[in-house]
Amino acid sequence: MTPTVFYHPLYSALPLPEHHRFPLAKYQALHQSLQSLPLRWQQANPISREALTRIHEPTYVDALLQGSLDPLSLRCIGFPWSPLLLERTRLSVGATVMAARHACEEGCALQISGGYHHAHRERGSGFCLFNDLVLAGDLMIAEGRAERVLICDLDVHQGDGSATLCQGRDDIITLSLHAERNFPGNKAHSHLDFPLPDGMQDDAYLETLSQALELALRLYAPDLILYQAGIDVHRDDELGYLALSDEGVRQRDRFVFETAQTRGIAIAAVPGGGYRRDWSALVPLHRILFEEALACCLR
């Protein structure tokens, strides 16, 4: 069965200031690129306020929804506030939740945006307002679709928000492979952290990933993986300190999907980060995630 991908046209509709670092246009271009693959598509629905307050402080949620968050907090997030920003974010968070539900039913699903792993309970950071990964895991457990969820975060930046939100929980497990010296400066404590040295290349990275994921599955036995597949691990990324090649990114994604399939674990994937001034160069790298998911489902 071909995987289902969740998407909304508003993903690339948000106007940003000139020279803003976030490559928003890549989502529409990625959607266009993926039309050549035999994927199934569903349009995302926005997440509700009530769902957001399951993991976020209600006063923080309301301040964002109403546009009353203080300027310093907005600066930490990195986006100027607008109603469209909140609409887009709620759609993207909703898409991750929908992908997680679909994965629990059919084994595998993806969405084109998402991966807001720097969002904490009462604050946002690093282009992340609400933590879609933790919320999706929390809802799948509450709905009885999963007993234990593994957030497998392979973005170059540590998922500090996911780590803090899941501290003290034994039903949502956080695994992070990240560049040790990269953002955030003050790392949180995931259940399993693997800080990596600058310039790590394909072979060393893939060996570390193999050991890390095997350890996570052996210790925690999840029945759902939420996969953050950041391409900012690539050697040409302008905000990443690692050095994976195109083929290294492909082998990474293939390994995660094949591991989930072999173990009979449902998996929902989001593209995560990737930063270049020439944002069009990001599209083929993000496309790899969907190609490998499709190939795995068709095997």
Coordinates of N, CA, C and O in Angstrom, one line a residue, residues 24-204:
L24 N 10.4 29.1 3.5 CA 9.0 28.7 3.5 C 8.6 28.2 2.1 O 7.7 27.4 2.0
A25 N 9.2 28.8 1.1 CA 8.7 28.4 -0.3 C 9.0 27.0 -0.6 O 8.4 26.4 -1.6
K26 N 9.9 26.3 0.1 CA 10.2 24.9 -0.2 C 9.1 24.0 -0.1 O 9.0 22.9 -0.8
Y27 N 8.1 24.3 0.7 CA 7.0 23.3 0.9 C 6.1 23.2 -0.3 O 5.7 22.1 -0.7
Q28 N 5.8 24.3 -1.0 CA 5.0 24.3 -2.2 C 5.8 23.6 -3.3 O 5.3 22.8 -4.1
A29 N 7.1 23.9 -3.4 CA 7.9 23.3 -4.4 C 8.1 21.8 -4.1 O 8.1 21.0 -5.1
L30 N 8.1 21.4 -2.9 CA 8.2 19.9 -2.6 C 6.9 19.2 -2.9 O 6.9 18.1 -3.5
H31 N 5.8 19.8 -2.6 CA 4.5 19.3 -3.0 C 4.4 19.1 -4.5 O 4.0 18.0 -5.0
Q32 N 4.9 20.1 -5.2 CA 4.9 20.0 -6.7 C 5.8 18.8 -7.2 O 5.4 18.1 -8.0
S33 N 7.0 18.7 -6.6 CA 7.9 17.7 -7.0 C 7.4 16.3 -6.7 O 7.6 15.4 -7.5
L34 N 6.6 16.1 -5.6 CA 6.1 14.8 -5.2 C 5.0 14.3 -6.1 O 4.5 13.2 -6.0
Q35 N 4.4 15.2 -6.9 CA 3.3 14.8 -7.8 C 3.7 13.7 -8.7 O 2.8 13.0 -9.3
S36 N 5.0 13.5 -9.0 CA 5.4 12.5 -9.9 C 5.5 11.1 -9.2 O 5.7 10.1 -9.9
L37 N 5.3 11.1 -7.9 CA 5.3 9.8 -7.2 C 3.9 9.3 -6.9 O 3.0 10.1 -6.7
P38 N 3.7 8.0 -6.9 CA 2.3 7.5 -6.7 C 1.9 7.5 -5.2 O 1.7 6.4 -4.6
L39 N 1.9 8.7 -4.6 CA 1.5 8.8 -3.2 C 0.0 9.1 -3.1 O -0.6 9.6 -4.1
R40 N -0.6 8.9 -2.0 CA -1.9 9.3 -1.7 C -1.9 10.6 -0.9 O -1.1 10.7 0.0
W41 N -2.8 11.5 -1.2 CA -2.8 12.8 -0.5 C -4.1 13.0 0.3 O -5.1 12.7 -0.1
Q42 N -3.9 13.7 1.4 CA -5.0 14.2 2.2 C -4.7 15.6 2.7 O -3.6 15.9 3.1
Q43 N -5.7 16.4 2.7 CA -5.5 17.8 3.1 C -5.6 17.8 4.7 O -6.5 17.2 5.3
A44 N -4.8 18.6 5.3 CA -4.7 18.7 6.7 C -5.9 19.5 7.3 O -6.4 20.5 6.6
N45 N -6.2 19.2 8.5 CA -7.2 20.0 9.3 C -6.5 20.7 10.4 O -5.5 20.1 11.0
P46 N -6.9 21.8 10.9 CA -6.2 22.5 12.0 C -6.4 21.8 13.3 O -7.4 21.3 13.6
I47 N -5.3 21.9 14.1 CA -5.4 21.4 15.5 C -6.2 22.3 16.3 O -6.2 23.5 16.1
S48 N -6.9 21.8 17.3 CA -7.8 22.7 18.2 C -7.0 23.3 19.3 O -5.9 22.8 19.7
R49 N -7.5 24.3 19.9 CA -6.9 24.9 21.1 C -6.9 23.9 22.2 O -5.9 23.8 22.9
E50 N -7.9 23.2 22.4 CA -8.0 22.2 23.5 C -6.9 21.2 23.4 O -6.3 20.8 24.4
A51 N -6.7 20.7 22.1 CA -5.6 19.7 22.0 C -4.2 20.4 22.3 O -3.4 19.7 23.0
L52 N -4.0 21.6 21.9 CA -2.7 22.2 22.2 C -2.4 22.4 23.7 O -1.3 22.2 24.1
T53 N -3.5 22.6 24.4 CA -3.3 22.8 25.9 C -3.1 21.5 26.6 O -2.9 21.5 27.8
R54 N -3.1 20.3 25.9 CA -2.7 19.1 26.5 C -1.3 19.1 26.9 O -0.9 18.5 27.9
I55 N -0.4 19.8 26.1 CA 1.0 19.8 26.4 C 1.6 21.2 26.6 O 2.7 21.3 27.1
H56 N 0.8 22.2 26.2 CA 1.3 23.6 26.3 C 0.5 24.3 27.4 O -0.7 24.1 27.6
E57 N 1.2 25.3 28.0 CA 0.5 26.1 29.0 C -0.6 26.9 28.3 O -0.4 27.6 27.3
P58 N -1.8 26.8 28.9 CA -3.0 27.5 28.2 C -2.7 29.0 28.0 O -3.1 29.6 27.0
T59 N -2.1 29.7 29.0 CA -1.8 31.1 28.8 C -0.9 31.4 27.6 O -1.1 32.4 26.9
Y60 N 0.1 30.5 27.4 CA 1.0 30.6 26.2 C 0.2 30.4 24.9 O 0.3 31.2 24.0
V61 N -0.6 29.4 24.9 CA -1.4 29.0 23.7 C -2.3 30.2 23.4 O -2.4 30.7 22.2
D62 N -3.0 30.8 24.4 CA -4.0 31.9 24.1 C -3.2 33.1 23.7 O -3.7 33.9 22.8
A63 N -2.1 33.4 24.3 CA -1.3 34.6 23.8 C -0.9 34.5 22.4 O -1.0 35.5 21.7
L64 N -0.5 33.3 21.9 CA -0.2 33.1 20.5 C -1.4 33.2 19.6 O -1.4 33.9 18.6
L65 N -2.5 32.6 20.0 CA -3.7 32.6 19.2 C -4.3 34.0 19.1 O -4.8 34.4 18.1
Q66 N -4.2 34.8 20.2 CA -4.8 36.1 20.2 C -3.8 37.2 19.8 O -4.2 38.4 19.7
G67 N -2.5 36.9 19.5 CA -1.6 37.9 19.1 C -1.1 38.8 20.2 O -0.6 39.9 20.0
S68 N -1.1 38.3 21.5 CA -0.7 39.1 22.6 C 0.6 38.7 23.2 O 1.0 39.1 24.3
L69 N 1.4 37.8 22.6 CA 2.6 37.3 23.1 C 3.7 38.5 23.0 O 3.7 39.2 22.1
D70 N 4.5 38.6 24.1 CA 5.4 39.7 24.2 C 6.5 39.6 23.1 O 6.8 38.6 22.6
P71 N 7.0 40.8 22.7 CA 8.0 40.9 21.6 C 9.2 40.0 21.8 O 9.7 39.4 20.8
L72 N 9.7 39.9 23.0 CA 10.9 39.1 23.3 C 10.6 37.6 23.0 O 11.4 36.9 22.3
S73 N 9.5 37.1 23.4 CA 9.1 35.7 23.1 C 8.9 35.5 21.6 O 9.3 34.4 21.1
L74 N 8.4 36.4 20.9 CA 8.2 36.3 19.5 C 9.6 36.3 18.8 O 9.8 35.6 17.8
R75 N 10.5 37.1 19.3 CA 11.9 37.1 18.8 C 12.6 35.8 18.9 O 13.3 35.3 18.0
C76 N 12.3 35.1 20.1 CA 12.9 33.8 20.3 C 12.3 32.8 19.3 O 13.0 31.8 18.9
I77 N 11.0 32.9 18.9 CA 10.4 32.0 18.0 C 11.0 32.3 16.6 O 11.3 31.4 15.8
G78 N 11.1 33.6 16.2 CA 11.8 33.9 14.9 C 10.8 34.3 13.8 O 11.3 34.5 12.7
F79 N 9.5 34.4 14.1 CA 8.5 34.8 13.1 C 7.8 36.0 13.6 O 7.4 36.1 14.8
P80 N 7.5 37.0 12.7 CA 6.5 38.0 13.1 C 5.1 37.4 13.2 O 4.7 36.6 12.4
W81 N 4.4 37.9 14.2 CA 3.0 37.3 14.5 C 2.1 37.8 13.4 O 2.1 39.0 12.9
S82 N 1.2 36.9 13.0 CA 0.1 37.3 12.1 C -1.0 36.2 12.3 O -0.7 35.0 12.6
P83 N -2.3 36.5 12.0 CA -3.3 35.4 12.0 C -2.9 34.3 11.0 O -3.2 33.1 11.4
L84 N -2.3 34.6 9.9 CA -1.9 33.5 9.0 C -0.8 32.6 9.5 O -0.8 31.4 9.3
L85 N 0.1 33.2 10.3 CA 1.1 32.4 11.0 C 0.4 31.3 11.8 O 0.8 30.1 11.8
L86 N -0.6 31.7 12.6 CA -1.2 30.8 13.5 C -2.1 29.8 12.8 O -2.1 28.6 13.1
E87 N -2.7 30.2 11.7 CA -3.5 29.3 10.9 C -2.6 28.3 10.2 O -2.9 27.1 10.3
R88 N -1.5 28.7 9.7 CA -0.5 27.8 9.1 C 0.0 26.8 10.1 O 0.1 25.6 9.8
T89 N 0.4 27.3 11.3 CA 1.0 26.4 12.3 C -0.1 25.4 12.8 O 0.3 24.2 12.9
R90 N -1.3 25.8 13.0 CA -2.3 24.9 13.5 C -2.6 23.8 12.4 O -2.9 22.7 12.7
L91 N -2.5 24.2 11.1 CA -2.7 23.2 10.1 C -1.6 22.2 10.0 O -1.8 21.0 9.9
S92 N -0.3 22.7 10.2 CA 0.8 21.8 10.2 C 0.8 20.9 11.4 O 1.1 19.7 11.3
V93 N 0.5 21.4 12.6 CA 0.4 20.5 13.8 C -0.7 19.5 13.6 O -0.5 18.3 13.9
G94 N -1.8 19.9 13.0 CA -2.9 19.0 12.7 C -2.5 17.9 11.8 O -2.9 16.8 11.9
A95 N -1.7 18.3 10.8 CA -1.2 17.3 9.8 C -0.4 16.2 10.4 O -0.4 15.0 10.1
T96 N 0.5 16.6 11.4 CA 1.3 15.6 12.0 C 0.5 14.7 12.9 O 0.7 13.4 12.9
V97 N -0.5 15.2 13.5 CA -1.4 14.4 14.3 C -2.2 13.4 13.4 O -2.3 12.2 13.7
M98 N -2.7 13.9 12.3 CA -3.4 13.1 11.3 C -2.5 12.0 10.7 O -2.9 10.8 10.6
A99 N -1.2 12.4 10.5 CA -0.3 11.4 10.0 C 0.0 10.3 11.0 O 0.1 9.1 10.7
A100 N 0.1 10.7 12.3 CA 0.3 9.7 13.3 C -0.9 8.7 13.4 O -0.7 7.5 13.5
R101 N -2.1 9.3 13.4 CA -3.3 8.4 13.4 C -3.3 7.4 12.2 O -3.6 6.3 12.4
H102 N -3.0 8.0 11.1 CA -3.0 7.1 9.9 C -1.9 6.1 9.9 O -2.2 4.9 9.5
A103 N -0.8 6.4 10.5 CA 0.3 5.4 10.6 C -0.1 4.3 11.5 O 0.2 3.1 11.3
C104 N -0.8 4.6 12.6 CA -1.3 3.6 13.6 C -2.3 2.7 12.9 O -2.4 1.5 13.3
E105 N -3.0 3.2 11.9 CA -4.0 2.3 11.2 C -3.4 1.5 10.1 O -3.7 0.4 9.8
E106 N -2.5 2.2 9.3 CA -2.0 1.5 8.1 C -0.5 1.3 8.1 O 0.1 0.7 7.1
G107 N 0.2 1.7 9.1 CA 1.7 1.4 9.2 C 2.6 2.5 8.9 O 3.7 2.6 9.5
C108 N 2.2 3.4 8.0 CA 3.2 4.4 7.5 C 2.4 5.6 7.0 O 1.4 5.5 6.3
A109 N 2.8 6.8 7.4 CA 2.3 8.1 6.8 C 3.3 9.2 7.0 O 4.2 9.1 7.8
L110 N 3.1 10.3 6.2 CA 4.0 11.4 6.3 C 3.2 12.7 6.2 O 2.1 12.7 5.8
Q111 N 3.9 13.8 6.5 CA 3.4 15.1 6.1 C 4.6 15.9 5.6 O 5.7 15.6 5.8
I112 N 4.2 17.0 4.9 CA 5.3 17.8 4.2 C 6.0 18.8 5.1 O 7.1 19.2 4.8
S113 N 5.3 19.2 6.1 CA 5.9 20.2 7.0 C 6.1 19.6 8.4 O 6.2 18.4 8.5
G114 N 6.1 20.4 9.5 CA 6.2 19.8 10.8 C 7.6 19.6 11.3 O 8.6 19.8 10.7
G115 N 7.6 19.1 12.6 CA 8.9 18.8 13.2 C 9.3 20.0 14.1 O 10.5 20.4 14.2
Y116 N 8.4 20.5 14.9 CA 8.6 21.7 15.7 C 9.2 21.3 17.1 O 8.5 21.6 18.1
H117 N 10.3 20.8 17.1 CA 10.9 20.2 18.3 C 11.6 21.1 19.3 O 12.0 20.7 20.3
H118 N 11.6 22.4 18.9 CA 12.1 23.4 19.9 C 11.0 24.1 20.7 O 11.4 25.0 21.5
A119 N 9.8 23.7 20.5 CA 8.7 24.3 21.3 C 8.6 23.6 22.6 O 8.5 22.4 22.7
H120 N 8.6 24.4 23.7 CA 8.5 23.9 25.1 C 7.1 24.2 25.6 O 6.3 24.7 24.9
R121 N 6.9 23.8 26.8 CA 5.5 23.9 27.4 C 5.0 25.3 27.4 O 3.9 25.5 27.0
E122 N 5.8 26.3 27.8 CA 5.3 27.6 27.9 C 6.0 28.6 27.0 O 5.9 29.8 27.2
R123 N 6.8 28.1 26.0 CA 7.5 29.1 25.1 C 7.9 28.4 23.9 O 8.0 27.1 23.8
G124 N 8.0 29.2 22.8 CA 8.5 28.7 21.5 C 9.9 29.1 21.3 O 10.5 30.0 22.0
S125 N 10.6 28.5 20.3 CA 12.0 28.8 20.0 C 12.3 28.3 18.6 O 11.7 27.3 18.2
G126 N 13.3 28.9 18.0 CA 13.8 28.3 16.7 C 12.8 27.9 15.7 O 12.8 26.9 15.1
F127 N 11.9 28.9 15.4 CA 10.9 28.7 14.3 C 9.8 27.7 14.8 O 9.0 27.2 13.9
C128 N 9.7 27.4 16.0 CA 8.7 26.4 16.5 C 7.8 27.0 17.5 O 8.2 27.5 18.6
L129 N 6.5 27.0 17.2 CA 5.5 27.6 18.1 C 4.9 26.5 19.1 O 4.8 26.7 20.3
F130 N 4.4 25.4 18.5 CA 3.8 24.3 19.2 C 4.5 23.0 18.8 O 4.8 22.8 17.6
N131 N 4.7 22.1 19.8 CA 5.4 20.9 19.5 C 4.5 19.8 19.0 O 3.8 19.1 19.7
D132 N 4.5 19.7 17.6 CA 3.6 18.7 17.0 C 4.0 17.3 17.3 O 3.1 16.4 17.4
L133 N 5.2 17.0 17.5 CA 5.7 15.6 17.7 C 5.2 15.1 19.0 O 4.6 14.0 19.1
V134 N 5.4 15.9 20.1 CA 5.0 15.4 21.4 C 3.5 15.4 21.5 O 2.9 14.4 22.0
L135 N 2.8 16.4 20.9 CA 1.3 16.3 20.9 C 0.8 15.1 20.2 O -0.2 14.5 20.6
A136 N 1.4 14.8 19.0 CA 0.9 13.6 18.3 C 1.1 12.4 19.1 O 0.2 11.5 19.2
G137 N 2.2 12.2 19.8 CA 2.5 11.1 20.6 C 1.5 11.0 21.8 O 0.9 10.0 22.1
D138 N 1.3 12.2 22.4 CA 0.4 12.2 23.5 C -1.1 11.8 23.1 O -1.7 11.1 23.8
L139 N -1.5 12.3 22.0 CA -2.9 12.0 21.6 C -3.0 10.5 21.1 O -4.0 9.9 21.4
M140 N -2.0 10.0 20.5 CA -2.1 8.6 20.1 C -2.2 7.7 21.3 O -2.9 6.7 21.3
I141 N -1.5 8.0 22.4 CA -1.6 7.3 23.6 C -3.0 7.5 24.3 O -3.6 6.5 24.7
A142 N -3.4 8.7 24.3 CA -4.7 9.0 25.0 C -5.9 8.3 24.2 O -6.9 7.9 24.8
E143 N -5.7 8.2 22.9 CA -6.8 7.6 22.1 C -6.7 6.1 22.0 O -7.5 5.4 21.4
G144 N -5.7 5.5 22.7 CA -5.5 4.1 22.7 C -5.0 3.5 21.4 O -5.1 2.3 21.2
R145 N -4.4 4.3 20.6 CA -3.8 3.8 19.4 C -2.4 3.3 19.6 O -1.8 2.6 18.7
A146 N -1.7 3.8 20.6 CA -0.3 3.4 20.9 C -0.1 3.3 22.4 O -0.8 4.1 23.2
E147 N 0.7 2.5 22.9 CA 1.1 2.4 24.3 C 2.4 3.2 24.6 O 2.5 3.8 25.6
R148 N 3.3 3.1 23.7 CA 4.6 3.8 23.9 C 5.1 4.3 22.5 O 5.0 3.6 21.5
V149 N 5.5 5.6 22.5 CA 5.9 6.3 21.3 C 7.3 6.7 21.4 O 7.8 7.1 22.4
L150 N 8.1 6.4 20.3 CA 9.5 6.9 20.2 C 9.5 8.1 19.2 O 9.2 8.0 18.1
I151 N 10.0 9.2 19.7 CA 10.4 10.3 18.9 C 11.8 10.2 18.4 O 12.7 10.3 19.3
C152 N 12.0 9.8 17.2 CA 13.4 9.6 16.6 C 13.8 10.9 15.9 O 13.4 11.1 14.8
D153 N 14.6 11.7 16.6 CA 14.9 13.0 16.1 C 16.3 13.0 15.5 O 17.3 13.0 16.2
L154 N 16.3 13.1 14.1 CA 17.6 13.1 13.4 C 17.9 14.4 12.8 O 18.7 14.5 11.8
D155 N 17.2 15.5 13.2 CA 17.6 16.8 12.8 C 19.0 17.1 13.4 O 19.4 16.5 14.4
V156 N 19.7 18.1 12.7 CA 21.0 18.4 13.2 C 21.0 19.1 14.6 O 22.0 19.1 15.3
H157 N 19.8 19.7 14.9 CA 19.7 20.4 16.2 C 19.0 19.6 17.2 O 18.0 18.9 16.8
Q158 N 19.4 19.6 18.4 CA 18.7 18.8 19.4 C 17.3 19.2 19.6 O 17.0 20.4 19.6
G159 N 16.4 18.2 19.8 CA 15.0 18.5 20.0 C 14.8 18.8 21.5 O 14.2 18.0 22.3
D160 N 15.2 20.0 21.9 CA 15.2 20.4 23.3 C 13.8 20.5 23.9 O 13.5 20.2 25.0
G161 N 12.9 21.0 23.0 CA 11.5 21.2 23.5 C 10.9 19.8 23.7 O 10.2 19.6 24.7
S162 N 11.1 18.9 22.8 CA 10.6 17.5 22.9 C 11.1 16.9 24.2 O 10.4 16.2 25.0
A163 N 12.4 17.1 24.5 CA 13.0 16.5 25.6 C 12.4 17.0 26.9 O 12.1 16.3 27.8
T164 N 12.2 18.4 27.0 CA 11.7 18.9 28.3 C 10.2 18.5 28.5 O 9.8 18.3 29.6
L165 N 9.5 18.5 27.4 CA 8.1 18.1 27.5 C 7.9 16.6 27.9 O 6.9 16.3 28.5
C166 N 8.9 15.8 27.6 CA 8.7 14.4 27.9 C 9.5 13.9 29.1 O 9.5 12.7 29.4
Q167 N 10.2 14.8 29.8 CA 10.9 14.5 31.0 C 9.9 14.0 32.0 O 8.9 14.6 32.3
G168 N 10.3 12.8 32.6 CA 9.4 12.2 33.6 C 8.3 11.3 33.0 O 7.6 10.6 33.8
R169 N 8.2 11.2 31.7 CA 7.3 10.3 31.0 C 8.0 9.0 30.6 O 9.2 9.1 30.2
D170 N 7.4 7.9 30.7 CA 7.9 6.7 30.2 C 7.1 6.1 29.0 O 7.4 5.0 28.6
D171 N 6.1 6.9 28.5 CA 5.3 6.5 27.4 C 5.7 7.2 26.1 O 5.3 6.8 25.0
I172 N 6.3 8.4 26.2 CA 6.9 9.0 25.0 C 8.4 9.2 25.2 O 8.8 9.9 26.1
I173 N 9.1 8.5 24.4 CA 10.6 8.4 24.6 C 11.3 9.3 23.5 O 10.9 9.3 22.3
T174 N 12.2 10.1 23.9 CA 12.9 11.0 23.0 C 14.3 10.5 22.7 O 15.1 10.2 23.7
L175 N 14.6 10.3 21.5 CA 16.0 9.9 21.0 C 16.5 11.0 20.1 O 15.8 11.3 19.1
S176 N 17.6 11.6 20.4 CA 18.2 12.7 19.6 C 19.6 12.4 19.2 O 20.5 12.2 20.0
L177 N 19.9 12.4 17.8 CA 21.2 12.5 17.3 C 21.4 13.9 16.8 O 20.6 14.3 15.9
H178 N 22.4 14.6 17.3 CA 22.5 16.0 16.9 C 23.9 16.5 17.0 O 24.8 15.9 17.7
A179 N 24.2 17.6 16.3 CA 25.6 18.2 16.4 C 25.8 18.8 17.7 O 25.0 19.6 18.2
E180 N 26.8 18.4 18.4 CA 27.0 18.8 19.8 C 27.1 20.3 20.0 O 26.6 20.8 20.9
R181 N 27.8 21.0 19.0 CA 28.0 22.4 19.2 C 27.0 23.3 18.6 O 27.0 24.5 18.7
N182 N 25.9 22.7 18.0 CA 24.9 23.5 17.3 C 23.8 23.9 18.3 O 23.8 23.5 19.4
F183 N 22.9 24.7 17.8 CA 21.8 25.2 18.5 C 20.9 24.0 19.0 O 20.8 23.0 18.3
P184 N 20.4 24.1 20.2 CA 20.5 25.1 21.2 C 21.7 25.1 22.0 O 22.3 24.0 22.2
G185 N 22.2 26.2 22.5 CA 23.4 26.2 23.3 C 23.3 25.4 24.5 O 24.3 24.7 24.9
N186 N 22.2 25.5 25.2 CA 22.0 24.7 26.4 C 21.1 23.6 26.1 O 19.9 23.7 25.8
K187 N 21.7 22.4 26.0 CA 20.9 21.2 25.7 C 20.1 20.7 26.8 O 20.4 20.8 28.0
A188 N 18.9 20.1 26.5 CA 18.0 19.5 27.4 C 18.5 18.0 27.5 O 19.4 17.6 26.9
H189 N 17.8 17.3 28.4 CA 18.1 15.9 28.6 C 17.0 15.0 27.9 O 15.9 14.9 28.5
S190 N 17.3 14.4 26.8 CA 16.4 13.5 26.2 C 16.6 12.1 26.9 O 17.5 11.9 27.7
H191 N 15.6 11.2 26.6 CA 15.9 9.8 27.2 C 17.2 9.3 26.7 O 17.9 8.6 27.4
L192 N 17.5 9.5 25.4 CA 18.7 9.0 24.8 C 19.3 10.1 23.9 O 18.6 10.5 22.9
D193 N 20.4 10.7 24.3 CA 21.1 11.7 23.5 C 22.4 11.2 23.0 O 23.2 10.5 23.7
F194 N 22.6 11.5 21.7 CA 23.9 11.2 21.0 C 24.5 12.5 20.4 O 24.2 12.7 19.2
P195 N 25.2 13.3 21.2 CA 25.9 14.5 20.6 C 27.0 14.1 19.7 O 27.9 13.3 20.0
L196 N 27.0 14.6 18.5 CA 28.0 14.2 17.5 C 29.0 15.3 17.2 O 28.7 16.5 17.2
P197 N 30.2 15.0 16.8 CA 31.3 16.0 16.6 C 31.0 16.6 15.2 O 30.4 16.1 14.3
D198 N 31.6 17.8 15.1 CA 31.5 18.6 13.8 C 32.1 17.7 12.7 O 33.1 17.0 12.9
G199 N 31.5 17.8 11.5 CA 32.0 17.2 10.3 C 31.8 15.7 10.2 O 32.4 15.1 9.3
M200 N 31.0 15.1 11.1 CA 30.8 13.7 11.0 C 30.2 13.3 9.6 O 29.2 14.0 9.1
Q201 N 30.8 12.3 9.0 CA 30.3 11.9 7.6 C 29.5 10.6 7.7 O 29.1 10.1 8.7
D202 N 29.2 10.1 6.5 CA 28.1 9.1 6.3 C 28.4 7.9 7.2 O 27.5 7.4 7.9
D203 N 29.5 7.2 7.0 CA 29.7 5.9 7.7 C 29.6 6.0 9.2 O 29.0 5.2 9.8
A204 N 30.3 7.0 9.8 CA 30.3 7.1 11.2 C 28.9 7.5 11.7 O 28.4 7.0 12.7

